[in-house]
Amino acid sequence: MISAAPNLNAALRFNDTSELVYVSPQMLRLLGYDDSVFFVSPLTDLIPELTDERIAALWQQTMAEGSARLQCHLVDCSGGHSPVDIRFGRIQAGGQMQLCACVQPMVASSEAERLLQLVARTTAQSTGSEFFRVLARSLAEVLNVDGALITECLDFPTTRVHTLAYWTHRDFTGDIDYDLADTPCEKVVQEGRVCLYASRLTERYPKDVGAESYLGVPIFDADNQRVIGHMAFFDSQAMPDGFYHKAVFDIFCARASAELQRMQATRNLRLQEQKYRLLVENQQELVAQLDSDGRFEFASPSLCEFFGRTEASLMGMPLLDLVQASDQVHGRACWSQLGVPGQHGEFEHRVETKRGERWLSWSLKAAIEQGALHSVIAVGRDITERREAEENARQTLQDLAHLSRVSSMGEMASAFAHEVNQPLCAILTYSQACLRLLGSETTDVAEIRHAMERVAANAELAGDIIQQMRNFLRKGEPDLMMADIFQVLQDAITLARVELRDDAIEIQLECEQSLPPVRINVTQIEQVILNYLCNARDAMKAVGRTGKVSIRAHHSAPRELQISVLDQGPGIDSQLLDRVFEPFVTSKSMGIGIGLSICKSIVEAHGGRVGGFNHPQGGACFQLTLPLVGEGGGS
């Protein structure tokens, strides 16, 4: 092993093809080589670190900076490896550019171990900010320099750093943020390499007044890919040769990296926790975590406040205990859906609170582990205002539908007057006949009985017509009931036939056999059918056509009933085809365009849908589709 004192005369030179061209006598004596043997040895046999890539880098660095430095090993004649510090520079010799290497043995390992043990002992019990302060102070004191600082990068790519510890003139200063530009720290952080300026620092960096020397060492992340901070040491005196002990600083940088990353992880965790608390404690939604039996494991502050309960009192309680008994069936149905693909369910219920009766909507999402329900996240929202808005909209729809029926009946008043007038005239005629028979000398009881029977029949017919009108015009709650669609269509046709007959338009009903009942509001669905029929009449009448309007009722899907009204008119204007069910869209010169819009609202309120298109055989076709009851599903 090399044991000689540092000797800058121990030198060698090599050219750009890595061939040795000069070796000083001191170097030969230092390594115990014979000069003839030494010159035929490859350069990597002498200095293993001098690979082709490393040599190329040294040429570039000396070109850019004038010098370079490498800590590596020399191999002596016996095969021993000795740590050395080599300084490289360019010289012109024999008409060619050469790299000159001046070699010095590094500090003895015992000194490095002493430095390592001393600093390690002082920092062993410290963590966090205290660790960085103790490390900076200990290194500054052991290395006998004026100051030391340890930083953390503030941005990426890094332009600014923050000091985690700043020791100078035997005391700590306040931590600061500073820009890297035009400082010796810039290359350390941005290029991720050690920078040592043993003297004349102010010549390179005039801003660093009072510092003659500087050493900067980067701190990398766990993957050794990104610089996350650095250590820097500065002094008013020149730093001695061998000041940088690579192995020792590698250890401290690794320790600083681990502590810095732990601090960053703790800080990020704290920020995430603060964000979580801010979100949970201030959100409007009611959040709960339930176990596999539906019992509370967690309840947000908003949930506790809504129900006027403490979180402790809710723990272990089933969520459904907060639901009124009449609404619990919806909650159980929702819970049963969590076992099917999607693991999601929703239900709504009423609840009594200090603010009165409120409506809640719950959204449940299940977590499945090993094929079994593990936990459920439940999010509740107060939908009372939405429910009230829906009720107001429903009431408005009901009022509009009633006004539309009154308007329709007003348009058909003369036709209905004529329709009622016929049985009234018959009643009058048969009543007069009875009076004549009763005033004659010979009373024919059989004829009088026949006349009175006709009176009764016509009176009943007139009563039926009037009752149908009253039912159609009545305003009340839109009660749903099970109804025979065939009878509903017949009643609607009876109302429409009065006027269509005067325009020589026939109504033809085609109804599929054995259609199951539908759950509807009869008056409202009659209104939709009647609106379709009146529109068909108007379309045909506008172009002077007579003929027929067809009504067809059939299954359109396993659990759906579809009713179609087909006319023989000109069809729907192509510009209105996609908008016929929008409010205030009409092709009639005197129309306001709310009839079909009301029809759409009525059918959608029944869980159905509407449609309109031009039939391939001519004319327009308007449809409504309703869900069926009793065929394997509900409506």
XYZ file of C-alpha atoms in Angstrom:
635
model
C 0.000 0.000 0.000
C 1.137 3.597 -0.633
C 2.519 5.080 2.551
C 4.500 8.028 1.238
C 3.572 11.586 2.128
C 1.565 13.557 -0.438
C 3.801 14.450 -3.364
C 2.553 16.579 -6.235
C 5.620 15.502 -8.246
C 4.187 11.987 -8.502
C 2.663 12.468 -11.922
C 1.880 10.863 -15.235
C 0.640 12.036 -18.633
C -1.364 10.353 -21.369
C -2.648 11.386 -24.784
C -6.123 11.393 -26.289
C -5.797 7.687 -27.171
C -5.150 6.840 -23.489
C -1.487 5.924 -24.120
C 0.975 6.745 -21.329
C 3.570 9.206 -22.605
C 5.273 10.193 -19.332
C 5.657 8.820 -15.787
C 7.608 10.706 -13.139
C 10.354 8.856 -11.228
C 8.462 9.537 -8.020
C 5.430 7.664 -9.405
C 7.581 4.681 -10.371
C 9.150 4.530 -6.905
C 5.772 5.042 -5.293
C 4.301 1.982 -7.015
C 7.435 -0.186 -7.198
C 7.272 -0.606 -11.000
C 10.148 -1.015 -13.439
C 9.729 1.691 -16.081
C 9.896 -0.769 -18.983
C 7.098 -2.875 -17.498
C 5.072 0.140 -16.459
C 4.763 1.597 -19.970
C 3.378 -1.560 -21.542
C 0.620 -1.938 -18.913
C -2.878 -0.756 -19.891
C -3.947 2.419 -18.110
C -6.931 0.649 -16.492
C -4.492 -1.814 -14.882
C -2.906 1.124 -13.103
C -6.108 3.113 -12.374
C -9.195 0.838 -12.727
C -11.601 3.826 -12.687
C -10.100 5.312 -15.865
C -12.493 3.729 -18.360
C -12.849 5.134 -21.867
C -16.045 6.965 -20.832
C -14.374 8.462 -17.770
C -11.347 9.615 -19.766
C -13.628 11.246 -22.355
C -15.447 13.060 -19.551
C -12.126 14.257 -18.102
C -11.098 15.700 -21.473
C -14.413 17.592 -21.678
C -14.244 18.888 -18.099
C -10.673 20.109 -18.416
C -11.610 21.794 -21.682
C -14.536 23.601 -19.992
C -13.099 24.314 -16.534
C -9.340 24.042 -16.942
C -9.014 21.207 -14.420
C -10.721 18.136 -13.070
C -10.499 15.929 -10.032
C -11.000 12.227 -9.431
C -10.858 10.131 -6.278
C -9.954 6.578 -7.216
C -7.405 3.808 -6.587
C -3.861 3.110 -7.769
C -2.706 -0.467 -8.256
C 0.912 -1.050 -7.211
C 3.255 -3.738 -8.470
C 2.102 -6.167 -5.793
C -1.573 -5.737 -6.755
C -2.463 -3.623 -3.756
C -5.100 -0.861 -4.113
C -4.507 2.515 -2.515
C -7.020 5.422 -2.437
C -5.681 8.514 -4.149
C -6.805 11.980 -5.122
C -5.826 12.830 -8.747
C -5.983 16.337 -10.211
C -6.076 16.520 -14.022
C -5.044 19.373 -16.276
C -4.180 19.917 -19.935
C -0.638 20.622 -21.157
C 0.922 21.066 -24.578
C 3.904 18.728 -25.033
C 5.669 17.487 -28.156
C 3.162 19.220 -30.405
C 0.142 17.420 -28.936
C -2.393 18.047 -26.199
C -2.008 15.736 -23.212
C -3.742 15.167 -19.876
C -1.445 15.536 -16.887
C -2.400 13.676 -13.695
C -0.919 14.760 -10.362
C -1.440 12.070 -7.741
C -1.738 12.413 -3.956
C -2.534 9.670 -1.459
C -5.883 10.328 0.290
C -6.276 10.906 3.993
C -5.546 7.821 6.016
C -8.599 5.661 6.645
C -8.189 6.031 10.416
C -8.793 9.787 10.110
C -11.883 9.262 7.963
C -13.200 6.723 10.447
C -12.635 9.185 13.284
C -14.631 11.848 11.420
C -17.403 9.380 10.676
C -17.655 8.127 14.255
C -17.613 11.608 15.768
C -20.423 13.004 13.590
C -22.415 9.779 13.720
C -22.292 9.827 17.513
C -23.589 13.380 17.738
C -26.472 12.790 15.291
C -27.527 9.303 16.405
C -30.392 10.435 18.675
C -31.700 13.258 16.465
C -34.522 13.329 13.931
C -36.300 15.930 11.858
C -35.142 19.545 12.013
C -32.920 18.808 15.025
C -31.034 16.142 13.046
C -30.074 18.604 10.308
C -28.996 21.246 12.818
C -26.811 18.778 14.741
C -25.334 17.379 11.517
C -24.480 20.807 10.104
C -22.891 21.979 13.368
C -20.953 18.732 13.920
C -19.532 18.646 10.396
C -18.557 22.314 10.548
C -16.756 21.816 13.865
C -15.002 18.589 12.853
C -13.938 19.993 9.467
C -12.970 23.289 11.136
C -14.777 25.529 8.641
C -16.633 28.801 9.158
C -19.998 27.565 8.027
C -22.164 24.671 6.872
C -25.667 24.467 5.509
C -28.078 21.714 4.503
C -30.918 22.483 2.092
C -34.078 21.091 0.571
C -35.090 21.703 -3.062
C -38.233 23.826 -3.408
C -39.083 23.180 -7.070
C -38.265 20.805 -9.926
C -36.309 21.562 -12.043
C -34.718 23.252 -9.075
C -34.024 26.975 -9.086
C -34.572 27.643 -5.356
C -33.674 25.864 -2.136
C -34.617 26.207 1.525
C -32.080 25.800 4.322
C -32.941 23.092 6.835
C -29.946 24.134 8.951
C -27.574 27.078 8.531
C -24.509 27.143 10.846
C -22.110 30.034 10.465
C -19.583 31.730 12.745
C -20.277 29.215 15.495
C -24.029 29.816 15.659
C -27.253 29.113 13.772
C -28.913 31.750 11.627
C -32.553 31.719 10.608
C -33.440 29.374 7.777
C -33.817 31.096 4.416
C -34.899 30.471 0.828
C -32.441 31.499 -1.859
C -31.963 31.340 -5.618
C -29.256 29.042 -6.954
C -28.347 31.274 -9.888
C -24.780 32.613 -9.796
C -23.881 30.611 -6.675
C -21.490 27.637 -6.368
C -24.521 25.610 -5.192
C -26.070 25.833 -8.679
C -23.902 23.109 -10.243
C -24.180 20.898 -7.169
C -27.990 20.827 -7.254
C -28.768 21.190 -10.951
C -26.010 18.889 -12.222
C -25.974 16.525 -9.244
C -22.205 16.487 -8.706
C -19.673 17.360 -6.018
C -18.115 20.809 -6.455
C -14.924 21.712 -4.567
C -13.304 25.123 -4.831
C -10.302 24.837 -2.514
C -9.384 28.521 -2.946
C -10.150 31.768 -4.794
C -13.909 31.278 -4.619
C -14.705 34.980 -4.958
C -12.919 35.077 -8.288
C -15.511 32.643 -9.652
C -18.473 33.853 -7.603
C -18.103 37.523 -6.623
C -21.358 37.433 -4.610
C -19.768 35.076 -2.034
C -17.759 37.808 -0.354
C -15.692 36.589 2.573
C -15.546 32.909 1.511
C -12.267 31.717 0.084
C -13.198 28.049 -0.338
C -16.326 25.934 -0.859
C -17.421 22.275 -0.944
C -20.894 21.281 -2.134
C -22.288 17.715 -2.071
C -25.671 16.739 -3.611
C -28.300 14.785 -1.665
C -30.168 12.323 -3.877
C -33.541 10.596 -3.402
C -33.839 6.890 -2.552
C -33.572 5.893 -6.231
C -30.458 8.033 -6.675
C -32.207 9.697 -9.617
C -33.165 13.173 -8.452
C -31.367 15.746 -6.296
C -33.626 16.685 -3.374
C -31.155 18.896 -1.482
C -27.454 19.447 -0.792
C -24.778 20.044 1.841
C -22.423 23.001 1.495
C -19.308 24.022 3.493
C -17.434 27.301 3.200
C -14.447 28.902 4.868
C -12.452 32.123 4.814
C -9.273 30.056 4.373
C -8.241 27.707 1.593
C -9.343 24.124 2.138
C -6.472 21.644 2.552
C -5.798 18.821 0.145
C -7.876 15.765 0.940
C -10.645 17.871 2.536
C -13.349 15.913 0.715
C -13.652 12.376 2.116
C -15.991 10.750 -0.399
C -16.855 7.621 1.570
C -17.690 9.623 4.686
C -19.784 12.226 2.864
C -21.616 9.481 0.954
C -22.732 8.042 4.289
C -23.902 11.377 5.666
C -25.680 12.278 2.424
C -27.497 8.944 2.481
C -28.524 9.533 6.099
C -29.644 13.088 5.289
C -31.565 11.807 2.278
C -33.468 9.271 4.375
C -34.318 11.872 7.018
C -35.333 14.467 4.439
C -37.599 12.003 2.639
C -39.111 10.961 5.966
C -39.795 14.607 6.785
C -41.347 15.170 3.352
C -43.512 12.064 3.703
C -44.641 13.179 7.173
C -45.346 16.653 5.875
C -47.344 15.308 2.914
C -49.251 12.976 5.212
C -50.071 15.882 7.507
C -51.240 17.976 4.546
C -53.379 15.113 3.269
C -54.850 14.676 6.730
C -55.616 18.389 6.923
C -57.262 18.275 3.495
C -59.230 15.204 4.531
C -60.401 16.844 7.747
C -61.263 20.029 5.913
C -63.253 18.018 3.381
C -65.030 15.761 5.856
C -65.737 18.362 8.512
C -67.076 20.999 6.129
C -68.869 19.046 3.432
C -72.640 19.064 3.101
C -72.943 15.335 2.340
C -73.438 12.848 5.142
C -70.630 10.261 5.014
C -70.553 6.940 6.828
C -68.596 3.717 6.737
C -70.625 0.614 7.532
C -69.537 -2.920 8.308
C -70.832 -5.973 6.449
C -73.993 -5.945 8.613
C -74.777 -2.310 7.862
C -73.610 -0.957 11.240
C -71.752 2.337 11.660
C -67.955 2.209 11.822
C -67.503 5.898 11.026
C -69.855 8.901 10.830
C -68.895 12.339 9.523
C -69.546 15.460 11.626
C -72.189 16.565 9.108
C -74.071 13.279 9.603
C -73.937 13.588 13.396
C -75.188 17.170 13.215
C -78.016 16.274 10.821
C -79.384 13.554 13.101
C -78.497 15.354 16.326
C -76.366 12.429 17.526
C -72.778 12.000 18.667
C -70.428 9.768 16.689
C -69.973 7.530 19.734
C -73.729 6.946 20.001
C -73.910 5.901 16.354
C -71.063 3.373 16.448
C -72.424 -0.150 16.061
C -75.944 1.063 15.245
C -77.527 -0.141 11.966
C -78.019 2.634 9.440
C -81.608 1.494 8.882
C -82.426 2.346 12.512
C -82.344 5.990 11.381
C -84.936 5.256 8.668
C -88.709 5.374 9.262
C -90.261 1.919 9.406
C -92.387 2.560 6.303
C -89.258 3.356 4.241
C -86.979 0.580 5.526
C -88.132 -1.762 2.753
C -86.384 0.546 0.246
C -83.185 0.451 2.311
C -83.202 -3.364 2.491
C -83.790 -3.595 -1.264
C -80.845 -1.258 -1.834
C -78.617 -3.337 0.476
C -79.471 -6.497 -1.471
C -78.136 -4.841 -4.656
C -74.641 -4.556 -3.156
C -74.025 -8.243 -3.805
C -74.496 -8.010 -7.580
C -71.859 -6.742 -10.050
C -71.336 -3.028 -9.611
C -71.770 -3.266 -5.827
C -73.798 -0.052 -5.799
C -77.267 0.925 -4.636
C -79.410 3.986 -3.910
C -82.549 4.665 -1.905
C -84.519 7.601 -0.529
C -86.405 7.951 2.728
C -88.044 10.427 5.072
C -86.632 11.334 8.455
C -87.796 13.486 11.340
C -85.233 16.098 12.418
C -85.237 19.222 14.542
C -86.002 21.055 11.279
C -89.060 18.913 10.684
C -89.541 16.131 8.135
C -86.716 15.915 5.607
C -85.933 13.655 2.658
C -82.551 11.907 2.369
C -81.030 10.139 -0.615
C -78.334 7.522 0.144
C -75.734 6.213 -2.297
C -74.064 2.972 -1.137
C -70.828 1.537 -2.551
C -69.568 -1.843 -1.340
C -65.972 -3.024 -0.872
C -65.566 -6.726 -1.670
C -62.693 -8.770 -0.263
C -62.179 -12.441 -1.126
C -65.615 -12.595 -2.703
C -67.466 -11.367 0.410
C -68.890 -8.019 1.461
C -66.300 -6.312 3.670
C -67.545 -2.754 4.186
C -69.813 -0.124 2.657
C -69.304 3.591 2.112
C -72.623 5.435 2.377
C -73.053 9.029 1.217
C -76.304 10.789 2.081
C -77.698 14.032 0.671
C -80.585 16.172 1.872
C -82.948 16.206 -1.133
C -85.892 17.899 0.560
C -85.694 20.914 -1.740
C -85.468 18.639 -4.777
C -88.513 16.695 -3.615
C -90.435 19.919 -3.097
C -89.388 21.133 -6.552
C -90.521 17.825 -8.069
C -93.876 18.135 -6.272
C -94.277 21.694 -7.542
C -93.396 20.545 -11.053
C -95.877 17.673 -10.755
C -98.590 20.084 -9.612
C -97.760 22.457 -12.472
C -97.945 19.559 -14.928
C -101.291 18.554 -13.481
C -102.615 22.113 -13.861
C -101.322 22.376 -17.427
C -102.828 19.021 -18.326
C -106.167 20.118 -16.884
C -106.065 23.380 -18.822
C -105.209 21.437 -21.955
C -108.203 19.154 -21.424
C -110.506 22.129 -20.856
C -109.120 23.729 -24.003
C -109.636 20.534 -25.986
C -113.173 20.179 -24.712
C -113.874 23.811 -25.582
C -112.817 23.118 -29.159
C -115.114 20.060 -29.238
C -118.054 21.727 -27.428
C -120.293 22.105 -30.475
C -119.706 18.526 -31.535
C -120.538 17.269 -28.033
C -123.605 19.471 -27.915
C -124.753 17.794 -31.117
C -123.914 14.370 -29.705
C -125.931 14.985 -26.514
C -128.723 16.623 -28.463
C -129.503 13.373 -30.302
C -130.531 11.344 -27.211
C -132.330 14.414 -25.817
C -134.374 14.756 -29.006
C -135.195 11.060 -28.835
C -136.276 11.450 -25.196
C -138.524 14.377 -26.159
C -140.022 12.489 -29.086
C -140.794 9.346 -27.080
C -142.143 11.404 -24.150
C -144.561 13.242 -26.446
C -145.636 9.923 -27.931
C -146.392 8.611 -24.450
C -148.512 11.653 -23.665
C -150.523 11.180 -26.835
C -151.078 7.509 -26.102
C -152.163 8.298 -22.549
C -154.663 10.892 -23.854
C -156.269 8.566 -26.390
C -159.425 6.626 -25.707
C -157.687 3.323 -26.171
C -154.465 2.988 -24.190
C -151.893 0.589 -25.665
C -149.725 -0.409 -22.680
C -147.168 -2.221 -24.834
C -146.502 0.841 -26.957
C -146.193 3.056 -23.876
C -143.752 0.569 -22.298
C -141.631 0.540 -25.488
C -141.597 4.344 -25.604
C -140.525 4.598 -21.949
C -137.780 2.031 -22.484
C -136.378 4.172 -25.322
C -136.625 7.229 -23.092
C -134.584 5.453 -20.407
C -131.995 4.187 -22.913
C -131.417 7.597 -24.459
C -131.280 9.238 -21.045
C -128.609 6.746 -20.014
C -126.674 7.426 -23.232
C -126.768 11.168 -22.613
C -125.694 10.610 -19.011
C -122.760 8.458 -20.122
C -121.566 11.145 -22.546
C -121.818 13.836 -19.899
C -120.066 11.636 -17.304
C -117.212 10.961 -19.710
C -116.864 14.694 -20.228
C -116.893 15.312 -16.479
C -114.277 12.612 -15.863
C -112.099 14.027 -18.588
C -112.411 17.572 -17.256
C -112.086 16.817 -13.543
C -109.085 18.180 -11.680
C -107.632 16.131 -8.864
C -104.703 14.062 -7.694
C -103.160 11.965 -10.471
C -103.948 8.648 -8.781
C -102.461 5.545 -10.385
C -104.602 2.453 -10.782
C -104.527 -0.866 -12.612
C -106.413 -0.404 -15.867
C -107.376 -2.377 -18.950
C -105.670 -0.585 -21.826
C -108.340 -1.757 -24.285
C -111.054 -0.011 -22.260
C -108.912 3.126 -21.907
C -108.489 3.264 -25.686
C -112.218 2.700 -26.229
C -113.110 5.592 -23.908
C -110.614 7.893 -25.626
C -112.013 6.907 -29.017
C -115.550 7.664 -27.816
C -114.485 11.190 -26.917
C -112.622 11.710 -30.184
C -115.093 10.014 -32.515
C -117.702 12.738 -32.015
C -115.601 15.306 -33.877
C -113.674 13.009 -36.235
C -116.935 11.587 -37.569
C -118.024 15.066 -38.738
C -114.796 15.290 -40.762
C -115.428 11.884 -42.385
C -112.456 10.332 -40.547
C -112.822 6.793 -39.235
C -110.951 5.443 -36.192
C -109.707 1.860 -36.408
C -108.505 0.051 -33.256
C -106.105 -2.896 -33.504
C -105.327 -4.348 -30.079
C -103.142 -7.395 -29.399
C -104.971 -10.121 -27.513
C -104.457 -10.720 -23.759
C -102.544 -7.568 -22.944
C -101.909 -7.369 -19.177
C -103.115 -4.354 -17.166
C -101.090 -1.171 -16.901
C -100.648 0.973 -13.780
C -101.637 4.456 -14.958
C -103.658 7.543 -14.275
C -106.523 6.794 -16.669
C -107.550 10.406 -17.294
C -103.990 11.486 -18.150
C -103.328 8.593 -20.550
C -106.719 9.228 -22.190
C -105.585 12.824 -22.642
C -102.407 11.678 -24.442
C -104.369 9.388 -26.772
C -106.968 12.081 -27.428
C -104.216 14.623 -28.182
C -102.653 12.217 -30.692
C -106.055 11.627 -32.332
C -106.885 15.351 -32.537
C -103.466 16.065 -34.067
C -104.119 13.309 -36.627
C -107.492 14.879 -37.461
C -105.966 18.358 -37.833
C -103.168 17.050 -40.070
C -105.599 15.273 -42.402
C -108.130 18.116 -42.348
C -105.434 20.696 -43.211
C -104.835 19.013 -46.598
C -108.479 18.084 -47.179
C -108.070 14.353 -46.716
C -110.549 11.847 -45.361
C -109.867 8.254 -44.499
C -108.892 6.534 -41.272
C -106.679 6.879 -38.242
C -105.305 3.624 -36.853
C -104.618 2.911 -33.191
C -102.437 -0.126 -32.443
C -101.553 -1.568 -29.038
C -99.026 -4.391 -28.674
C -95.955 -5.675 -26.811
C -92.848 -3.797 -27.955
C -90.584 -5.586 -25.440
C -91.071 -8.308 -22.795
C -92.218 -5.783 -20.186
C -93.437 -2.907 -22.327
C -96.699 -1.893 -23.987
C -96.595 0.374 -27.019
C -99.525 2.367 -28.408
C -99.204 3.883 -31.896
C -101.495 6.395 -33.620
C -101.044 6.484 -37.419
C -102.732 9.056 -39.656
C -103.003 9.570 -43.435
C -101.889 13.198 -43.386
C -98.830 14.854 -44.935
C -96.439 13.737 -42.181
C -94.186 15.749 -39.866
C -92.206 18.674 -41.271
C -88.564 17.546 -41.546
C -87.397 20.723 -39.771
C -89.595 19.877 -36.760
C -89.077 16.117 -36.716
C -86.573 16.122 -33.836
C -88.367 18.849 -31.871
C -92.074 18.005 -31.990
C -92.209 17.234 -28.245
C -90.462 20.459 -27.219
C -92.580 23.261 -25.704
C -93.948 25.902 -28.119
C -93.001 23.935 -31.245
C -95.961 23.591 -33.612
C -96.827 23.499 -37.304
C -100.353 24.841 -36.700
C -100.929 28.508 -37.574
C -103.157 28.980 -34.513
C -101.413 26.533 -32.163
C -99.166 27.380 -29.191
C -97.272 24.068 -29.128
C -97.756 22.739 -25.593
C -100.000 19.714 -26.290
C -97.260 17.249 -27.224
C -94.941 18.678 -24.566
C -97.591 17.910 -21.922
C -98.012 14.419 -23.396
C -94.276 13.820 -23.075
C -94.266 14.946 -19.423
C -97.289 12.744 -18.598
C -95.806 9.601 -20.176
C -92.345 10.131 -18.628
C -93.995 10.606 -15.222
C -95.430 7.094 -15.760
C -91.912 5.756 -16.410
C -92.520 5.573 -20.163
C -91.383 7.409 -23.282
C -92.845 9.026 -26.390
C -91.813 9.184 -30.027
C -92.875 10.589 -33.368
C -91.788 9.856 -36.927
C -92.988 9.736 -40.519
C -94.390 6.342 -41.499
C -92.819 4.699 -44.586
C -96.298 4.218 -46.097
C -97.167 7.887 -45.598
C -98.535 9.976 -42.799
C -97.236 10.497 -39.285
C -96.956 8.003 -36.428
C -96.972 9.066 -32.768
C -96.217 6.527 -30.050
C -96.196 6.140 -26.289
C -94.523 3.235 -24.492
C -95.520 2.225 -20.957
C -93.980 -0.304 -18.524
C -96.144 -3.346 -17.821
C -97.007 -4.887 -14.470
C -97.139 -8.596 -13.715
C -94.677 -9.955 -16.286
C -91.682 -10.628 -14.086
C -91.093 -6.999 -13.101
C -92.737 -3.905 -11.746
C -93.493 -0.589 -13.245
